Short mmCIF file of C-alpha atoms in Angstrom, two decimals:
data_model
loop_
_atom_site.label_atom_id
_atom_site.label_comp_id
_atom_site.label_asym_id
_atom_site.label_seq_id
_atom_site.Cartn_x
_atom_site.Cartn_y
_atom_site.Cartn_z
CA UNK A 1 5.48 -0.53 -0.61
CA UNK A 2 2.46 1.23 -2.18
CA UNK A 3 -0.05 -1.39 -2.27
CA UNK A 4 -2.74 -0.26 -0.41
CA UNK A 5 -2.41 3.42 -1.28
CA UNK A 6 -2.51 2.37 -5.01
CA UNK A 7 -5.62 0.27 -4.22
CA UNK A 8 -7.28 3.43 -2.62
CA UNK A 9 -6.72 5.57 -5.14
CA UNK A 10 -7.80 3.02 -7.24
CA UNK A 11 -11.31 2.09 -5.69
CA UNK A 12 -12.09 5.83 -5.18
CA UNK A 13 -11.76 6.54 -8.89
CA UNK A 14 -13.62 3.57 -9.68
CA UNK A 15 -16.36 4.85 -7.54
CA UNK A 16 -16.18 8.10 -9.05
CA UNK A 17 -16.49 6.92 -12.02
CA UNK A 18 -20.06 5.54 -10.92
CA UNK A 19 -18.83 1.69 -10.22
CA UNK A 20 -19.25 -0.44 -7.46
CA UNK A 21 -16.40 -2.09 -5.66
CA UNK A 22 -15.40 -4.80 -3.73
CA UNK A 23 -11.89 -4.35 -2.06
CA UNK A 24 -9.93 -6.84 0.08
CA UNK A 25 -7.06 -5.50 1.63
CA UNK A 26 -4.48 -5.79 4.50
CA UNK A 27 -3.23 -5.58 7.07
CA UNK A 28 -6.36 -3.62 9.04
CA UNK A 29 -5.68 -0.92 11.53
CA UNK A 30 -8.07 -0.78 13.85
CA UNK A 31 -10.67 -3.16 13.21
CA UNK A 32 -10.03 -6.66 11.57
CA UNK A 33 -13.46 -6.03 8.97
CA UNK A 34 -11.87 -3.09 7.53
CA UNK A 35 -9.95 -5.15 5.22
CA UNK A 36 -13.26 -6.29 3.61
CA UNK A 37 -14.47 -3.71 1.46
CA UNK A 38 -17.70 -5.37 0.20
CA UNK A 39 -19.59 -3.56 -2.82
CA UNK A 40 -18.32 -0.03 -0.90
CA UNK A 41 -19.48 -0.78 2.61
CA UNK A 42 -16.72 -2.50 5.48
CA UNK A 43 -18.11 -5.74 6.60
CA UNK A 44 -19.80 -6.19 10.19
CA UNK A 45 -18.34 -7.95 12.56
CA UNK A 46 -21.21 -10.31 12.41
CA UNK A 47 -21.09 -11.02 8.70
CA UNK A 48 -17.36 -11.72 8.45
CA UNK A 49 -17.48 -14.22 11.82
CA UNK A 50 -20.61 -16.04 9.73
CA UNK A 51 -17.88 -16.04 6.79
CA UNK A 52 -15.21 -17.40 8.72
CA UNK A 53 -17.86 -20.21 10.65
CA UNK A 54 -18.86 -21.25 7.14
CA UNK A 55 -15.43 -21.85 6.21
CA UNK A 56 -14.61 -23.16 9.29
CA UNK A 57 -16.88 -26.19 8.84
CA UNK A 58 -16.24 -26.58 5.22
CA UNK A 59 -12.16 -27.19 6.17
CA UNK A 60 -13.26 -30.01 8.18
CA UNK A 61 -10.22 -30.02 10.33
CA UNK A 62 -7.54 -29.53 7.92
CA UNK A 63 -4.46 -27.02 7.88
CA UNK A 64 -5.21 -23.78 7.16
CA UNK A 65 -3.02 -20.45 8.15
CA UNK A 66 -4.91 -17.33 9.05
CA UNK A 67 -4.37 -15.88 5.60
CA UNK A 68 -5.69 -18.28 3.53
CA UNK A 69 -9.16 -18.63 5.71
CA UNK A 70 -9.49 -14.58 5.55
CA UNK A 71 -8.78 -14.24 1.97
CA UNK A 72 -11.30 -17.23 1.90
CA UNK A 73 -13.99 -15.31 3.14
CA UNK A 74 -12.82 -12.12 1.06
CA UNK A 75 -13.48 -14.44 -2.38
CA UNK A 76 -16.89 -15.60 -0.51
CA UNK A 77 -18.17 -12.20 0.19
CA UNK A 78 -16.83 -10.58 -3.17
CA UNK A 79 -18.73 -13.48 -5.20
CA UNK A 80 -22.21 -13.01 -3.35
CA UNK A 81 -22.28 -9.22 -3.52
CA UNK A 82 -23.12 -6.88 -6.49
CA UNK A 83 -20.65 -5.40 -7.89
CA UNK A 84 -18.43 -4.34 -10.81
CA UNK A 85 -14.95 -4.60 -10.37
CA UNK A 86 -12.78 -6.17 -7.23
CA UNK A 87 -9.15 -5.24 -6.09
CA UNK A 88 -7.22 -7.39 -4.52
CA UNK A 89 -4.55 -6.46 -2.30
CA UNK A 90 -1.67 -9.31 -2.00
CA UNK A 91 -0.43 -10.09 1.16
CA UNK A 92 2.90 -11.17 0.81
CA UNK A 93 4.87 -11.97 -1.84
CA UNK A 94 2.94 -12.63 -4.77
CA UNK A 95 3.64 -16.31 -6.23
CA UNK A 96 2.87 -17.80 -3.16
CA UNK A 97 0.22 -15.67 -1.96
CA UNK A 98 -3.80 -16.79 -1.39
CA UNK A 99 -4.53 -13.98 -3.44
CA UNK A 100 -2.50 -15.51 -6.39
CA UNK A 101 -5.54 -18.07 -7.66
CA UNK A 102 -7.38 -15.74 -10.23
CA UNK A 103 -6.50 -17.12 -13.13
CA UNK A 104 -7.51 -13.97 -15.44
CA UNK A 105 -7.62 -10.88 -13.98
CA UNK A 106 -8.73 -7.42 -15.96
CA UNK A 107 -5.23 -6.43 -14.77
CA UNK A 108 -1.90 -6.78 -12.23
CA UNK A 109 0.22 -4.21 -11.07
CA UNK A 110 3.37 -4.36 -9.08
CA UNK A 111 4.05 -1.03 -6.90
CA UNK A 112 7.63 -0.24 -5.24
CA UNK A 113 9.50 -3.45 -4.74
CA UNK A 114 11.72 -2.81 -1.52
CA UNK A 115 13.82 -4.77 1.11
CA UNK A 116 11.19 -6.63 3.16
CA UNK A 117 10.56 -10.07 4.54
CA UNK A 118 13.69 -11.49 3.45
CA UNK A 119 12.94 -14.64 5.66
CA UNK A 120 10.32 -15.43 3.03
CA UNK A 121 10.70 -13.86 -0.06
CA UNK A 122 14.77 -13.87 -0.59
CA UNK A 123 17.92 -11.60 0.61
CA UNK A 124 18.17 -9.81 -2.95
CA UNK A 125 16.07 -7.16 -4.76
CA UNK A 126 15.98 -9.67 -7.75
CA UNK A 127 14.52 -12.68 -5.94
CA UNK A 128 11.96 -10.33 -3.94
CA UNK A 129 11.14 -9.01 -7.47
CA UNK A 130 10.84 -12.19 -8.67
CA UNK A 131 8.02 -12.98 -6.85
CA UNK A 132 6.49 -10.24 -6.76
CA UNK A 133 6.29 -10.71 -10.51
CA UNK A 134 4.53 -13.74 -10.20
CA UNK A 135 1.57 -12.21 -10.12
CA UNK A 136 1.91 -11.65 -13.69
CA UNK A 137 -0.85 -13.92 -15.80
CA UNK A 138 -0.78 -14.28 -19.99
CA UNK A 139 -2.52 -11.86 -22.04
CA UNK A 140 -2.99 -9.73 -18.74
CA UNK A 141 -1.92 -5.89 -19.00
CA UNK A 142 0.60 -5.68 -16.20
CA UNK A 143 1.37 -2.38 -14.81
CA UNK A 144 4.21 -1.54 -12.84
CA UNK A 145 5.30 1.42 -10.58
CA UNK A 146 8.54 3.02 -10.49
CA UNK A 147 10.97 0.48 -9.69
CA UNK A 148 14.92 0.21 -9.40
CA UNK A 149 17.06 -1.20 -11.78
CA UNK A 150 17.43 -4.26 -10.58
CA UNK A 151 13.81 -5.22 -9.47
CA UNK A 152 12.38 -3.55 -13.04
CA UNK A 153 14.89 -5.56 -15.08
CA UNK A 154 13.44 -8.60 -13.23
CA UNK A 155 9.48 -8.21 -13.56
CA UNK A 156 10.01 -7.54 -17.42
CA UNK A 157 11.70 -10.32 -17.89
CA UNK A 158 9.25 -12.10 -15.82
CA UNK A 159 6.24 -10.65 -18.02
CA UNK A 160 7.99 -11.63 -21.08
CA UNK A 161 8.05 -15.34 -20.05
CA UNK A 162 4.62 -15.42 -18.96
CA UNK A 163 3.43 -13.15 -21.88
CA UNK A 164 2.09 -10.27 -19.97
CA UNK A 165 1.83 -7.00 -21.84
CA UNK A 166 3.99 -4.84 -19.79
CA UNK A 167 3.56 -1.32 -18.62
CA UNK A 168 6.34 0.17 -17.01
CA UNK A 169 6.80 3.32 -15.24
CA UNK A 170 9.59 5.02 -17.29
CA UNK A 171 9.23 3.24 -20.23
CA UNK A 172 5.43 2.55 -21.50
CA UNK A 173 4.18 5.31 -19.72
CA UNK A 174 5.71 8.25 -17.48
CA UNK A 175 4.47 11.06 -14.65
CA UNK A 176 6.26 14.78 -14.72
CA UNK A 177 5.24 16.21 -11.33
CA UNK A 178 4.67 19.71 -11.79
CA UNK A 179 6.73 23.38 -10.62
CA UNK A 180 5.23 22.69 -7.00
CA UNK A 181 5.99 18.99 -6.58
CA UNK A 182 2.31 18.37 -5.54
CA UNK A 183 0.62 17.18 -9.05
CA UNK A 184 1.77 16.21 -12.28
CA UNK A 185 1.00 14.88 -15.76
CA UNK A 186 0.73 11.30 -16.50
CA UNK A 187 2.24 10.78 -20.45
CA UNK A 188 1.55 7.28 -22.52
CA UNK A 189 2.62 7.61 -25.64
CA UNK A 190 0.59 10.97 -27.52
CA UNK A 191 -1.96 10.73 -24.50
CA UNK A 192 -1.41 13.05 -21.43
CA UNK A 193 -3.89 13.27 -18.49
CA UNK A 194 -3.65 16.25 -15.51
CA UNK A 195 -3.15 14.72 -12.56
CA UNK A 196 -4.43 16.55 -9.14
CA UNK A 197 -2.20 16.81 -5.87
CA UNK A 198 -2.95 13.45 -4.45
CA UNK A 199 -5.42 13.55 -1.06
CA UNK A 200 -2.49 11.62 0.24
CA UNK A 201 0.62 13.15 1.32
CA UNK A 202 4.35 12.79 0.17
CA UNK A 203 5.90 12.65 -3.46
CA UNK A 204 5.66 9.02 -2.94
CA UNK A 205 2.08 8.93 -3.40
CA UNK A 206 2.15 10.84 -6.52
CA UNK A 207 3.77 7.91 -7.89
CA UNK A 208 1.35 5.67 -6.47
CA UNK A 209 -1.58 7.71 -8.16
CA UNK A 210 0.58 7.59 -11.12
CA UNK A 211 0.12 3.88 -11.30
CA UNK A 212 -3.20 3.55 -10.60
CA UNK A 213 -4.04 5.90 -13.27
CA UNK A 214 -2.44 4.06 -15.76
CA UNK A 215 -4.19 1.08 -14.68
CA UNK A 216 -7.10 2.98 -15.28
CA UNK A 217 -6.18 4.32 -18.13
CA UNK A 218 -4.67 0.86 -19.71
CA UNK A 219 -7.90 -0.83 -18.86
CA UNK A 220 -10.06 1.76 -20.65
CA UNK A 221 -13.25 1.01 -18.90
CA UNK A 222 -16.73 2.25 -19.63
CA UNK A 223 -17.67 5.18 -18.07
CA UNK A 224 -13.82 5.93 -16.33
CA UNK A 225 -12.77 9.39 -17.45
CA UNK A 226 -9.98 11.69 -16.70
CA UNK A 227 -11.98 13.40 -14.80
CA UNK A 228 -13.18 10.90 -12.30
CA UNK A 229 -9.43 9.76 -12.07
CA UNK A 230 -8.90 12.83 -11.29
CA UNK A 231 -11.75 13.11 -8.49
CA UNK A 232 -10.70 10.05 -7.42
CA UNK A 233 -7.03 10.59 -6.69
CA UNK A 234 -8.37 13.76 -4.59
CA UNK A 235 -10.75 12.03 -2.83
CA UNK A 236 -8.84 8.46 -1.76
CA UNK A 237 -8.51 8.38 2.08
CA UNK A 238 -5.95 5.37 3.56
CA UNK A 239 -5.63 5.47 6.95
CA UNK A 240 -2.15 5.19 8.87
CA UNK A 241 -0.66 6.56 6.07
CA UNK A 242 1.35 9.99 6.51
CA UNK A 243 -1.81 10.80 7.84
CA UNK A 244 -1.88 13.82 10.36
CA UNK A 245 -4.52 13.35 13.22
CA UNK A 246 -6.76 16.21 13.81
CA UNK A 247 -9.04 14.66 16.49
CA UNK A 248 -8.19 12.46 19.29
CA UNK A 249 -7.70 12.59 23.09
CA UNK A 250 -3.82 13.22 22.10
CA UNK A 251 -4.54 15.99 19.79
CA UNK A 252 -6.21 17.44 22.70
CA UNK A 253 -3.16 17.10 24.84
CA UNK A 254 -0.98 18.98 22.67
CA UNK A 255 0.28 22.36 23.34
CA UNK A 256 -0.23 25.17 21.00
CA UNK A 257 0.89 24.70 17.35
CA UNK A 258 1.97 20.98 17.59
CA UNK A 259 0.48 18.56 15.44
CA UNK A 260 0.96 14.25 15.20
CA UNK A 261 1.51 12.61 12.28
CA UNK A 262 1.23 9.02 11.62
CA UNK A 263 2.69 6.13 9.63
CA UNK A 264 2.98 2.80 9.06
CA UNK A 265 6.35 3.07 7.67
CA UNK A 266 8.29 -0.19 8.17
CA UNK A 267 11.35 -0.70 6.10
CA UNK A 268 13.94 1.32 4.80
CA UNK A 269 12.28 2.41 1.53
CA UNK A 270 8.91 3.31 3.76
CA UNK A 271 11.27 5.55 6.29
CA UNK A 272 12.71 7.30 3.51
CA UNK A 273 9.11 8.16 1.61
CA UNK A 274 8.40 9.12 4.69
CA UNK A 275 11.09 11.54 5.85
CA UNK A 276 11.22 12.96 2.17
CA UNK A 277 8.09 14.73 3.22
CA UNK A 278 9.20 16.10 6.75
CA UNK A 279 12.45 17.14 4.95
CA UNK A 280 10.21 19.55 2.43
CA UNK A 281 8.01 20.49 4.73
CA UNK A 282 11.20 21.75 6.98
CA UNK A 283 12.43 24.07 4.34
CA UNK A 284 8.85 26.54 5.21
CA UNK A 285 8.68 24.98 8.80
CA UNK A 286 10.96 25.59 11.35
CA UNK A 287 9.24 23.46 14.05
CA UNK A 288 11.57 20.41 15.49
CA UNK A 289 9.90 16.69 14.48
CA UNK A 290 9.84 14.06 17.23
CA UNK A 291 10.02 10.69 16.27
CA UNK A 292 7.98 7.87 18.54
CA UNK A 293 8.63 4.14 17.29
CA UNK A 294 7.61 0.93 18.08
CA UNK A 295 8.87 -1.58 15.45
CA UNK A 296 8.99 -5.54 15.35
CA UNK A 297 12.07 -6.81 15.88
CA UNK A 298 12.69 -8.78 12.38
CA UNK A 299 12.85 -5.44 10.70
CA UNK A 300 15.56 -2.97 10.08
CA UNK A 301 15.25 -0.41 12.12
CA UNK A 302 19.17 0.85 11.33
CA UNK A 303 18.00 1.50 7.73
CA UNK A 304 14.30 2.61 9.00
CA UNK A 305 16.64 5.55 11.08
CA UNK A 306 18.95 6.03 8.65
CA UNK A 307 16.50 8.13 6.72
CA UNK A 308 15.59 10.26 9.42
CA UNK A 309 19.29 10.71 10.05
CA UNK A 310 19.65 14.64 10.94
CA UNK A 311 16.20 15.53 10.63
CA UNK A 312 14.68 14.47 13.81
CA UNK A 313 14.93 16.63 17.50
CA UNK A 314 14.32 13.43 19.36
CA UNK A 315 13.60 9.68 19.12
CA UNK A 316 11.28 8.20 21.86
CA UNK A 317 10.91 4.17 21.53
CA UNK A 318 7.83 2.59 23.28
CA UNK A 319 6.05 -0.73 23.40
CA UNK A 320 3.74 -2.93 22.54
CA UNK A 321 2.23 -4.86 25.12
CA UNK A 322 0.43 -8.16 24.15
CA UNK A 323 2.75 -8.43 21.11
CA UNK A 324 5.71 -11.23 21.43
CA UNK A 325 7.04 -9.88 17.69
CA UNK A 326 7.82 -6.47 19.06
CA UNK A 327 11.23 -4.88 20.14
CA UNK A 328 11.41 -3.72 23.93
CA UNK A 329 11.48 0.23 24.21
CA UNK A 330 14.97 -0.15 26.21
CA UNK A 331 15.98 -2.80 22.69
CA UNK A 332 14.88 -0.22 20.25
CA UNK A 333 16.21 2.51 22.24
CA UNK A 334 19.55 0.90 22.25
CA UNK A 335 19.59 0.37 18.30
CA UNK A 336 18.77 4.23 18.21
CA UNK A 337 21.81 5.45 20.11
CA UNK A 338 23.98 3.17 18.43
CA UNK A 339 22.43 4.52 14.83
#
């Protein structure tokens, strides 16, 4: 959890800081180009179908999955465009991932390792860790988030075979929120840097700033100060993420003093970022939080609810049409009662 967040906190300090970036990220939420991110301008439609055509003919025939030809045409549009730095965002996974070919990046970093795609990555913390730490390449500062136990333990022992410098949250470096929980200062060794309340919402993402600043920080690039961190982590904008929606045709439906908030929350750990927020915002806010869900069905929603266990007035499950992944409302609504 935290990847994309950390890469938008990232890419809007880098461009504060006067650089020029080229993101790749994923999954999209609306449109499919928004995950291409191409020297600071989304991709048309008719540029990334001209990406996938060319690649298309070049493949000849062969096997490809739908990851590998998109992150092909994120590498093709990154390498003809001008600028200075790329993220990449990995898919899933890490060791296996399409993202996993650079041979020498300026530098990895490994956010919140959580329960998630067991089918592919492995039923333990450990093994999910374990590739996740895959990314990790010799010589390569590797920077990692706050992590339990059992996952840190893992990566670091992971970097130490591969001979990555490590970076660890808690050990190499640190972040003390401040008195209001909003903030906080990020500590590496004698070296302290003021961190702003996050644009994006929830403790959570303080720790995902956090980690992004210590790439920054680590990397010690021309022209990146703690000041454009700092303008960076308050100007970041990520979509889908705790994010509450001020205009729509729904907003527009709502009586007087509602709001909607939403989330792409998916697992356990997400739910529980996620509620963390609603819980503080409860102790100044008396109003009751609805929850509406839709959730695929190879996830767990019993330890998605658990989080929101006592918190929530109602639960209303809905659909998706179109999508063969998804639970039914009257499925999902059935693991809710029995939660």
């Amino acid at each position: 959890n935290g990847k994309g967040s950390t890469a938008a906190f990232l890419r809007a300090a880098l461009e504060a800081s006067g650089k020029t970036v080229s993101a790749y990220t994923s999954p999209h939420l609306i449109r499919f180009a928004e995950r291409y991110r191409i020297a600071g301008a989304v991709l048309a439609d008719s540029e990334l179908l001209a990406l996938f055509e060319e690649i298309e003919e070049r493949n000849a025939g062969q096997s490809i999955t739908e990851f590998e030809i998109t992150t092909a045409a994120a590498f093709l549009a990154i390498s003809r465009a001008e600028a200075d730095i790329a993220i990449l965002e990995v898919g899933l996974g890490g060791r296996c991932d399409a993202t996993n070919v650079v041979e020498r990046p300026l530098a990895t970093i490994i956010t919140c390792v959580a329960m998630d795609h067991m089918n592919f990555l492995g039923d333990t913390l450990r093994d999910i860790a374990g590739e996740k730490a895959a990314i990790q390449k010799p010589d390569v500062p590797s920077i990692i988030g706050p992590q339990d136990k059992a996952a840190m333990d893992m990566i670091a022992a992971a970097a130490t075979s591969t001979g990555a410098p490590l970076y660890r949250a808690g050990f190499e470096w640190s972040i003390t929120p401040d008195n209001q929980g909003n903030g906080g200062t990020y500590h590496r060794g004698e070296r302290d840097m003021s961190l702003p309340p996050p644009a994006l919402p929830g403790r959570h993402q303080l720790d995902n700033a956090a980690t992004a600043a210590a790439c920054l920080d680590i990397c010690g690039l021309s022209g990146v100060t703690d000041e454009t961190i700092a303008a960076g982590l308050r100007e970041a904008r990520w979509p889908g993420r705790l994010e509450m929606i001020t205009q729509s045709n729904l907003v527009a439906l709502l009586p007087q003093g509602w709001q909607i908030w939403c989330d792409a929350a998916h697992n356990p750990s997400g739910a529980a970022a996620a509620a963390a927020m609603f819980r503080t915002l409860a102790t100044t806010d008396p109003r009751p939080l609805h929850l509406v869900i839709a959730m695929q069905n190879d996830k767990d929603c019993e330890g998605f609810l658990e989080a929101f266990r006592g918190l929530v007035a109602s639960v209303t499950t809905v659909p998706v049409p179109g999508e063969s992944r998804m639970h039914t409302a009257s499925g999902l609504a059935d693991i809710v009662k029995s939660a």
